[in-house]
Short mmCIF file of C-alpha atoms and ligand atoms in Angstrom, two decimals:
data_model
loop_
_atom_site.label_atom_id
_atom_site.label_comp_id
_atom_site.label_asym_id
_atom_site.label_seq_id
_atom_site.Cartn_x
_atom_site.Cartn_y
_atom_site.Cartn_z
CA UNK Y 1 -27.48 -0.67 22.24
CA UNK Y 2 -25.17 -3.35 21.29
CA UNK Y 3 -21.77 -0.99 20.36
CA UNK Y 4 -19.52 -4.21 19.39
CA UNK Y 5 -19.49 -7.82 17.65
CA UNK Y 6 -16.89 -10.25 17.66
CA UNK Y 7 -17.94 -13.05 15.13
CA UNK Y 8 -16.17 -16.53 15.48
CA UNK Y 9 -16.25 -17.04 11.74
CA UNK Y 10 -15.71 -15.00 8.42
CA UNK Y 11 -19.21 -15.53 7.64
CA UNK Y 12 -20.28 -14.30 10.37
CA UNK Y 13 -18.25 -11.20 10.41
CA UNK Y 14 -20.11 -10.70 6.69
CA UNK Y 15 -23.38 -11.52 7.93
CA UNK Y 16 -23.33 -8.51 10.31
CA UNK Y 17 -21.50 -6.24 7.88
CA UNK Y 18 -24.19 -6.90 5.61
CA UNK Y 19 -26.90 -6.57 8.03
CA UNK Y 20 -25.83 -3.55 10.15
CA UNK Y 21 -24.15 -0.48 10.21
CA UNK Y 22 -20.63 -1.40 11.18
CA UNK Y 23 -17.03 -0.26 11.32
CA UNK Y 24 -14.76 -2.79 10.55
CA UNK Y 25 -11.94 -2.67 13.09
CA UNK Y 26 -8.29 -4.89 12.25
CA UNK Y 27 -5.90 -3.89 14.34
CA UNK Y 28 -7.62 -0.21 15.19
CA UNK Y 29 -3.87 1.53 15.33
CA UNK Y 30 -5.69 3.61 12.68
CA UNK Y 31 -9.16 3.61 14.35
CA UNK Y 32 -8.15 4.79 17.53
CA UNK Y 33 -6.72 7.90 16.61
CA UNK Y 34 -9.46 8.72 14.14
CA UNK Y 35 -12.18 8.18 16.69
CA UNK Y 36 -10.14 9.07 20.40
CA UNK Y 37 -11.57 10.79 22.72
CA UNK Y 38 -10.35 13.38 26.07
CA UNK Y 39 -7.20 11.72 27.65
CA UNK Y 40 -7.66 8.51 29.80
CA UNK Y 41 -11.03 8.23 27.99
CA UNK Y 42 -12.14 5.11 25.66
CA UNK Y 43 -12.26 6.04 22.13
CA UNK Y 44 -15.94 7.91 20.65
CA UNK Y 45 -16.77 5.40 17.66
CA UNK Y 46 -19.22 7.14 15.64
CA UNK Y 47 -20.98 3.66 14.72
CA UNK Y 48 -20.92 -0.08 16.27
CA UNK Y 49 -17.62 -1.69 16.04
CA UNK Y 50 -16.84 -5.08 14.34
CA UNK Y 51 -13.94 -6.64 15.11
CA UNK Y 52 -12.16 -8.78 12.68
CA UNK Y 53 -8.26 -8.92 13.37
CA UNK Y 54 -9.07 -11.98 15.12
CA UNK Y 55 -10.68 -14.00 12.21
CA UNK Y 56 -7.92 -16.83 11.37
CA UNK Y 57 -9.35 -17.01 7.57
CA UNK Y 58 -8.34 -13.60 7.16
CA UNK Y 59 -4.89 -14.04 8.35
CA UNK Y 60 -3.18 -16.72 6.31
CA UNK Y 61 -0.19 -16.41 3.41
CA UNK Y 62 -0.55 -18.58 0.68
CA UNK Y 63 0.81 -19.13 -2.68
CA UNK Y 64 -1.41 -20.29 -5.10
CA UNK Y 65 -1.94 -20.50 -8.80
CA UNK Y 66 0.99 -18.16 -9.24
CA UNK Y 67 -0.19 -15.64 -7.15
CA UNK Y 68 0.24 -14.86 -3.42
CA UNK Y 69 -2.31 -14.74 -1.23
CA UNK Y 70 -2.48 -12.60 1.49
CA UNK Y 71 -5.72 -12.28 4.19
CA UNK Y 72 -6.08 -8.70 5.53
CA UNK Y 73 -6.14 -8.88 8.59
CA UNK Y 74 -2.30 -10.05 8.42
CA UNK Y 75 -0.57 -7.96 10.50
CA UNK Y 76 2.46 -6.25 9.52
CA UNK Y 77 4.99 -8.59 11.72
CA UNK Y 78 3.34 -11.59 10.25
CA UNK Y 79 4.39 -10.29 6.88
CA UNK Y 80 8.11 -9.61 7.68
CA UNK Y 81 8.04 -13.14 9.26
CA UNK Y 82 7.20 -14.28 6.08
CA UNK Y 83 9.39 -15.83 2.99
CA UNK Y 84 6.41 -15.64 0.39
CA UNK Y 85 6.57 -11.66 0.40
CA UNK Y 86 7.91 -9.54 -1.83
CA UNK Y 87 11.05 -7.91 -0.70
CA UNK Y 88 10.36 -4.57 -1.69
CA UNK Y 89 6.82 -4.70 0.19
CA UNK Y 90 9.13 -5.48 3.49
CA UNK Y 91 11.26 -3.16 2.75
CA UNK Y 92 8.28 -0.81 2.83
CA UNK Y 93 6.80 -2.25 6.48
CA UNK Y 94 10.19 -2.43 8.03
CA UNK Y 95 10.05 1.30 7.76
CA UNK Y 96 6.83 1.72 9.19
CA UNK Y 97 5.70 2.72 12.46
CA UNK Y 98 7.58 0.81 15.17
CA UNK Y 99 7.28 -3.00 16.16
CA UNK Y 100 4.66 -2.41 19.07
CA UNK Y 101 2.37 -0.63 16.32
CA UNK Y 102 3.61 -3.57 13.59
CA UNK Y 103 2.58 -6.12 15.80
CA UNK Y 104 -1.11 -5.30 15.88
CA UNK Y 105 -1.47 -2.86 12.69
CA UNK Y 106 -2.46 -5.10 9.52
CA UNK Y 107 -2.07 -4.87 5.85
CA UNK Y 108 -5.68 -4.65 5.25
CA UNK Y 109 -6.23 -1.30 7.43
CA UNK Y 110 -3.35 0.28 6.17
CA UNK Y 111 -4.91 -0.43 2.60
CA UNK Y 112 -8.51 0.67 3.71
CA UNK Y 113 -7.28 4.03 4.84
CA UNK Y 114 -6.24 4.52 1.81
CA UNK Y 115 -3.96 7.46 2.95
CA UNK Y 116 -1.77 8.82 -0.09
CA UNK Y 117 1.24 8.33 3.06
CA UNK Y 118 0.32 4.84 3.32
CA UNK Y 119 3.32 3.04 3.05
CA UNK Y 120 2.40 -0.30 2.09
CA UNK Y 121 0.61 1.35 -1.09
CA UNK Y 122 3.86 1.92 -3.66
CA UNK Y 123 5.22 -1.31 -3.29
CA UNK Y 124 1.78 -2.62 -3.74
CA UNK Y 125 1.01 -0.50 -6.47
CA UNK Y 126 4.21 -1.48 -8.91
CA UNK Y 127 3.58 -5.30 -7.81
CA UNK Y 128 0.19 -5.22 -9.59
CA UNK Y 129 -1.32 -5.76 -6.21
CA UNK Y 130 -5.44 -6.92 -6.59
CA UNK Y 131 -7.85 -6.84 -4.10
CA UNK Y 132 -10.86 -9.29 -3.33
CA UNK Y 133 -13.81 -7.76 -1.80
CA UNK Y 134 -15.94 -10.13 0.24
CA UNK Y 135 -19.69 -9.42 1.12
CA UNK Y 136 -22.28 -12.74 2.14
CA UNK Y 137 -23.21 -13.51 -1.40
CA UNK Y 138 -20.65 -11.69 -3.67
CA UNK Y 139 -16.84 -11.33 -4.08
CA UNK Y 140 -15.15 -8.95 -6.65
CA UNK Y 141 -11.42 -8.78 -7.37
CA UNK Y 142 -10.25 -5.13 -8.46
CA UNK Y 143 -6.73 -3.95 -8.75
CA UNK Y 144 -5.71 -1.69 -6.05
CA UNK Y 145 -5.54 1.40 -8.22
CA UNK Y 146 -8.67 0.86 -8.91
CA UNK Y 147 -9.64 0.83 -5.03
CA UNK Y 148 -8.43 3.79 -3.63
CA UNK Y 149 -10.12 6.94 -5.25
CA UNK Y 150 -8.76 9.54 -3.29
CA UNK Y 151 -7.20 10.56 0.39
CA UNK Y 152 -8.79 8.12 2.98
CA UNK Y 153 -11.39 7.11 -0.22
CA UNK Y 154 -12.17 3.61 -1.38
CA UNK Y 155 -14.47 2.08 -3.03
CA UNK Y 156 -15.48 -0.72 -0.61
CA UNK Y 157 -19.21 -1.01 -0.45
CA UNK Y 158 -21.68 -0.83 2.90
CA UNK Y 159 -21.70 -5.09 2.94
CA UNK Y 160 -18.08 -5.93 2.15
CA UNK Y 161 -15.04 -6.21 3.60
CA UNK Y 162 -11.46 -6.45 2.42
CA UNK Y 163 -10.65 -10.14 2.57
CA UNK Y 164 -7.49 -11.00 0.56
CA UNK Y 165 -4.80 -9.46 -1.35
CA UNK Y 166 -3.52 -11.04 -4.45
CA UNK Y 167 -0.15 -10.28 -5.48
CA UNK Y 168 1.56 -11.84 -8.92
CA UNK Y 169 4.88 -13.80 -7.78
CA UNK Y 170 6.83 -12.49 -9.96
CA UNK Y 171 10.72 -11.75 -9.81
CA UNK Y 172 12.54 -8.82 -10.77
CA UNK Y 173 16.36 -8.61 -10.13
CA UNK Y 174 16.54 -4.97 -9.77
CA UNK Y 175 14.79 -3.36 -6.39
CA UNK Y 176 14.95 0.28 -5.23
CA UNK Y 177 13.05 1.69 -2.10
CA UNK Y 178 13.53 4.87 0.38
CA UNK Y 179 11.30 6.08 2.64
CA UNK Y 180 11.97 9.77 4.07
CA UNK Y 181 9.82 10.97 7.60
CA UNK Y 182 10.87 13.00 10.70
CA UNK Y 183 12.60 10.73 12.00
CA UNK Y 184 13.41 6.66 11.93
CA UNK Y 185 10.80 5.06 13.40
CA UNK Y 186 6.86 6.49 14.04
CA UNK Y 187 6.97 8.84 11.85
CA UNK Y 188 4.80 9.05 8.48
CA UNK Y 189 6.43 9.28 5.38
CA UNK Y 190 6.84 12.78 4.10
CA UNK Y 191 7.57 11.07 0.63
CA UNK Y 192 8.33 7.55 -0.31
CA UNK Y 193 9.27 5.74 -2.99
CA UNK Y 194 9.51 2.54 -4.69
CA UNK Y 195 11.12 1.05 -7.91
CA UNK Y 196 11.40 -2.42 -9.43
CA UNK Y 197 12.80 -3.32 -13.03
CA UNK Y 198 13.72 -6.80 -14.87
CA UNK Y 199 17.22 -6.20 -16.65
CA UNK Y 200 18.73 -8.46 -18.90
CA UNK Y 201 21.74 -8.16 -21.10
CA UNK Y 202 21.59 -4.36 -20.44
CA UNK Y 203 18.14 -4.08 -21.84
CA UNK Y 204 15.44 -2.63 -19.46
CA UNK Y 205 12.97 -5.73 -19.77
CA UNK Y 206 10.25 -4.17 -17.00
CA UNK Y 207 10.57 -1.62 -15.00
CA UNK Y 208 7.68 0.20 -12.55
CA UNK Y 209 7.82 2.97 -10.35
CA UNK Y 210 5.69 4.89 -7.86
CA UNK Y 211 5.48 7.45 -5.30
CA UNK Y 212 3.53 7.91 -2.14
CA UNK Y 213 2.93 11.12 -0.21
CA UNK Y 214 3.41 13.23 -3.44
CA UNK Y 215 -0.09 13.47 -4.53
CA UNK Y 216 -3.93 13.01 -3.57
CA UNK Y 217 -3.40 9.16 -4.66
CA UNK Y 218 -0.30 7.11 -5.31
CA UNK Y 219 1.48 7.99 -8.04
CA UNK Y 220 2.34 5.31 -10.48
CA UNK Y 221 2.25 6.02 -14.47
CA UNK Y 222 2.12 2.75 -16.95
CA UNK Y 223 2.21 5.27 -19.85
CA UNK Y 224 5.90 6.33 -18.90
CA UNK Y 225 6.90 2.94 -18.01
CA UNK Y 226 6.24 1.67 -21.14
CA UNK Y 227 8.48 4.61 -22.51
CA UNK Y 228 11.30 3.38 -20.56
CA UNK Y 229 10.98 -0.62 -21.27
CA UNK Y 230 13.11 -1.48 -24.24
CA UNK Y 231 15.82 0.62 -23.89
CA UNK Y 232 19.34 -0.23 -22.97
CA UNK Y 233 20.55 1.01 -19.59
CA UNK Y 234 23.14 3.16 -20.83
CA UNK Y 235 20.66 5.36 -23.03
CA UNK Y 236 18.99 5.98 -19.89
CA UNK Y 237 21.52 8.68 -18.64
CA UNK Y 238 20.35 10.61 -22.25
CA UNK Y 239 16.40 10.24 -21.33
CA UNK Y 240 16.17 10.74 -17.62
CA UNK Y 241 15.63 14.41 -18.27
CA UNK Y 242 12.43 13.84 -20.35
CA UNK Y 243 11.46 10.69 -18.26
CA UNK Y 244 11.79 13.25 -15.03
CA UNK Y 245 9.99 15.95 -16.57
CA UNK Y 246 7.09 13.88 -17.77
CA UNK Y 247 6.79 12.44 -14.01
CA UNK Y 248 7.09 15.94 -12.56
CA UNK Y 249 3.54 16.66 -14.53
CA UNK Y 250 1.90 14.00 -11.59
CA UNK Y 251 3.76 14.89 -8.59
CA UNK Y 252 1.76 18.00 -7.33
CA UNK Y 253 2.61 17.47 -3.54
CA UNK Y 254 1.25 19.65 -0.33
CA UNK Y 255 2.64 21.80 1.97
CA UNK Y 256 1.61 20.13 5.51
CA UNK Y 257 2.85 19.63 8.97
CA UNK Y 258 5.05 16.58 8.02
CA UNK Y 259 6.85 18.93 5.32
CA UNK Y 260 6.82 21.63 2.66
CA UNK Y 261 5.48 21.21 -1.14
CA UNK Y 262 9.17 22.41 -2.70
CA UNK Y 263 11.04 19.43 -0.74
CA UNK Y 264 8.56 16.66 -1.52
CA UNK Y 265 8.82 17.67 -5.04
CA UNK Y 266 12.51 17.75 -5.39
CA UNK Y 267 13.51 14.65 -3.56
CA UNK Y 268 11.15 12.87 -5.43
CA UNK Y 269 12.89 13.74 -8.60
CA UNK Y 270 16.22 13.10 -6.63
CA UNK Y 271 15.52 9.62 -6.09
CA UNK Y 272 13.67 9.00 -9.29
CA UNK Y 273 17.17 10.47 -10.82
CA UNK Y 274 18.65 8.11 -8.84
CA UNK Y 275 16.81 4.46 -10.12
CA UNK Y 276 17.43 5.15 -13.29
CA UNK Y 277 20.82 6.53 -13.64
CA UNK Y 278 21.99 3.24 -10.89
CA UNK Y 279 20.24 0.48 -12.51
CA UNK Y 280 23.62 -1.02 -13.43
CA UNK Y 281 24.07 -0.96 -9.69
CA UNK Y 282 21.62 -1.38 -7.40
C1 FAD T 1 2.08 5.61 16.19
C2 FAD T 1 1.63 5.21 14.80
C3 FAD T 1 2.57 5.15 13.79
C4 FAD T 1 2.17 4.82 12.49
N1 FAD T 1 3.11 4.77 11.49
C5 FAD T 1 2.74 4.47 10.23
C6 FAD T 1 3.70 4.45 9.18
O1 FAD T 1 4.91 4.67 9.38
N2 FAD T 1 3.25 4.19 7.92
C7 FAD T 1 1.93 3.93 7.65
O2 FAD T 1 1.60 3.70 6.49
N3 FAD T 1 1.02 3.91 8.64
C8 FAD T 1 1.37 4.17 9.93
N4 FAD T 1 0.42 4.19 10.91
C9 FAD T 1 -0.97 3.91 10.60
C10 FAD T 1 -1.45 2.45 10.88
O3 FAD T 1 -0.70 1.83 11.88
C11 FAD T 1 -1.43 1.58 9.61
O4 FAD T 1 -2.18 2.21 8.61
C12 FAD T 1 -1.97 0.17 9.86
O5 FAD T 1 -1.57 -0.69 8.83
C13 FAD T 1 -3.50 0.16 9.98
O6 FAD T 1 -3.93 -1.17 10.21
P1 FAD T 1 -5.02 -1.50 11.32
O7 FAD T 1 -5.33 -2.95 11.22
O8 FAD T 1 -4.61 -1.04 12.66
O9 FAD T 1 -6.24 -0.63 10.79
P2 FAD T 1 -7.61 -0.23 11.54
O10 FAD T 1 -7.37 0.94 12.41
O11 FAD T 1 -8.22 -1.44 12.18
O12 FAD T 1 -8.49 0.17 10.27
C14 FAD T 1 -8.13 1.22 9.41
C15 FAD T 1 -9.28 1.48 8.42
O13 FAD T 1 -9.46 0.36 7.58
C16 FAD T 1 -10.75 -0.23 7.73
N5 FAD T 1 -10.55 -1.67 7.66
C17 FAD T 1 -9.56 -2.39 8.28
N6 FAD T 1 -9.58 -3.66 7.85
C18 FAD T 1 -10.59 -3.75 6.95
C19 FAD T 1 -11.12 -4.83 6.15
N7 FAD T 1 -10.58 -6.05 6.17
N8 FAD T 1 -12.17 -4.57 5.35
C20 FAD T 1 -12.71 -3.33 5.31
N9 FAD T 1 -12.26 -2.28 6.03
C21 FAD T 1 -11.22 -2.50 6.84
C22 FAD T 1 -11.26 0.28 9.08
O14 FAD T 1 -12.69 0.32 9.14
C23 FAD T 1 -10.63 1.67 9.10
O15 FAD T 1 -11.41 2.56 8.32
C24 FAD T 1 0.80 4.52 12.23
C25 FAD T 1 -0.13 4.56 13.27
C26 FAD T 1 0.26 4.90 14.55
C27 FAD T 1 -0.76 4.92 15.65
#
């Protein structure tokens, strides 16, 4: 039985995705865990394995028509290396993991996992993040909300593969993101979080927020952000109360290994309390 392919070409990797019954494998830092075997043994993949961190289409940054462009099987070095990413999406991988893990893990399995600790997620949430979905004769582009439907749950079909992301260059001049796990470096995030806002003149022109690790999915709400937008900064100290109660109503976090319900919960109002009342300042 043939238990691997390693096409030369994109099309290739597509032809076999649509043909067989594959597992897509980037960098496998996720794969190998899920699927390891007894110690000193190679892992137990459940399926035939196609590998795809290789494929050079799938690993370019690009800007184009005001958006940019990133292939998913970047891997998480490449995009620090890079000046065409957003800041607060670096902020987000310099916290992840550890370099050895960086160096092969890529943004497209750490998107596919779709784990609600998956730290690339927030930033890519509140940057309006889209994803292109690639099979032999199709290609759909869905925002990334859109794509993850629950803990380690997309919605990528049997044929397709996660090809690009698309992410809207825009600018905002007011950037907020923390990360709490275990410890500094390989440890999941027992909560994150991630803020961006436009401010000019005082007046809150955009503003987005979103947590990870607090929640089944990521937790971003457009309904609250809209709320927000228009106000001055310094009427903000007045509505943070509301604004953190109506927030509390979607952060419904679990008691795990990595940490306890009651902590997630109030640090994520903590640093929610903390965007807003220091946008003057951050
Ligand atoms: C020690 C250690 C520390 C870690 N620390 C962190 C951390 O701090 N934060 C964090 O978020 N994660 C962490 N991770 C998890 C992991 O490294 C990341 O999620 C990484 O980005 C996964 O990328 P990958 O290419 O290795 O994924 P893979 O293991 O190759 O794939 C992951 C999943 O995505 C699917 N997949 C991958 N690419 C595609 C594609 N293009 N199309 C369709 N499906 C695809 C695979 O089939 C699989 O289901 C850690 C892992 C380890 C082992």
């Amino acid at each position: 039985m043939v238990n691997s392919y390693r096409p030369k070409y994109l099309n290739e990797a597509l032809k076999i995705r649509g043909e067989k019954n594959v597992i897509p494998l980037a960098g496998g830092t996720d794969l190998m865990v899920r699927f390891r075997n007894i110690s000193g043994a190679i892992p137990k993949f459940d399926k035939p394995v196609l590998f795809i961190g290789h494929l050079d289409e799938l690993k370019n940054i690009e800007i184009e028509n005001n958006f940019v462009k990133i292939g998913s099987s970047t891997t998480l070095t490449s995009l620090l290396d890079s000046e065409n990413i957003p800041s607060i999406l670096k902020s987000a991988i310099s916290n992840m993991a550890a370099p050895t893990i960086r160096n092969i893990g890529t943004i497209g399995g750490n998107i596919c996992n779709a784990s609600p600790a998956g730290d690339t997620l927030p930033p890519l949430y509140i940057l309006d993040a889209k994803i292109v979905l690639s099979s032999i004769d199709n290609q759909r582009i869905i925002p990334i909300d859109k794509f993850i439907i629950g803990p380690g749950r997309n919605d990528l079909k049997d044929d397709e593969l996660l090809t690009k992301i698309l992410i809207p260059n825009k600018k905002f001049n007011k950037e907020f993101y923390k990360k709490l796990g275990t410890r500094k470096a390989m440890a999941l995030s027992k909560i994150s979080f991630a803020g961006l806002a436009e401010i000019e003149d005082d007046k809150i022109e955009d503003i987005r927020i979103a947590f990870g690790a607090v929640a089944p999915k990521i937790v971003r709400s457009r309904t609250i952000e809209q709320e927000i937008i228009g106000h001055n900064i310094n009427e903000i100290n007045e509505l943070s109360y509301s604004i953190v109660k109506e927030y509390s109503e979607f952060i419904c976090p679990i008691d795990d290994q990595r940490s306890s319900s009651i902590y997630r919960k109030q640090i994520s109002i903590k640093l929610l309390d903390y965007f807003l009342n220091n946008l003057d300042n951050i």
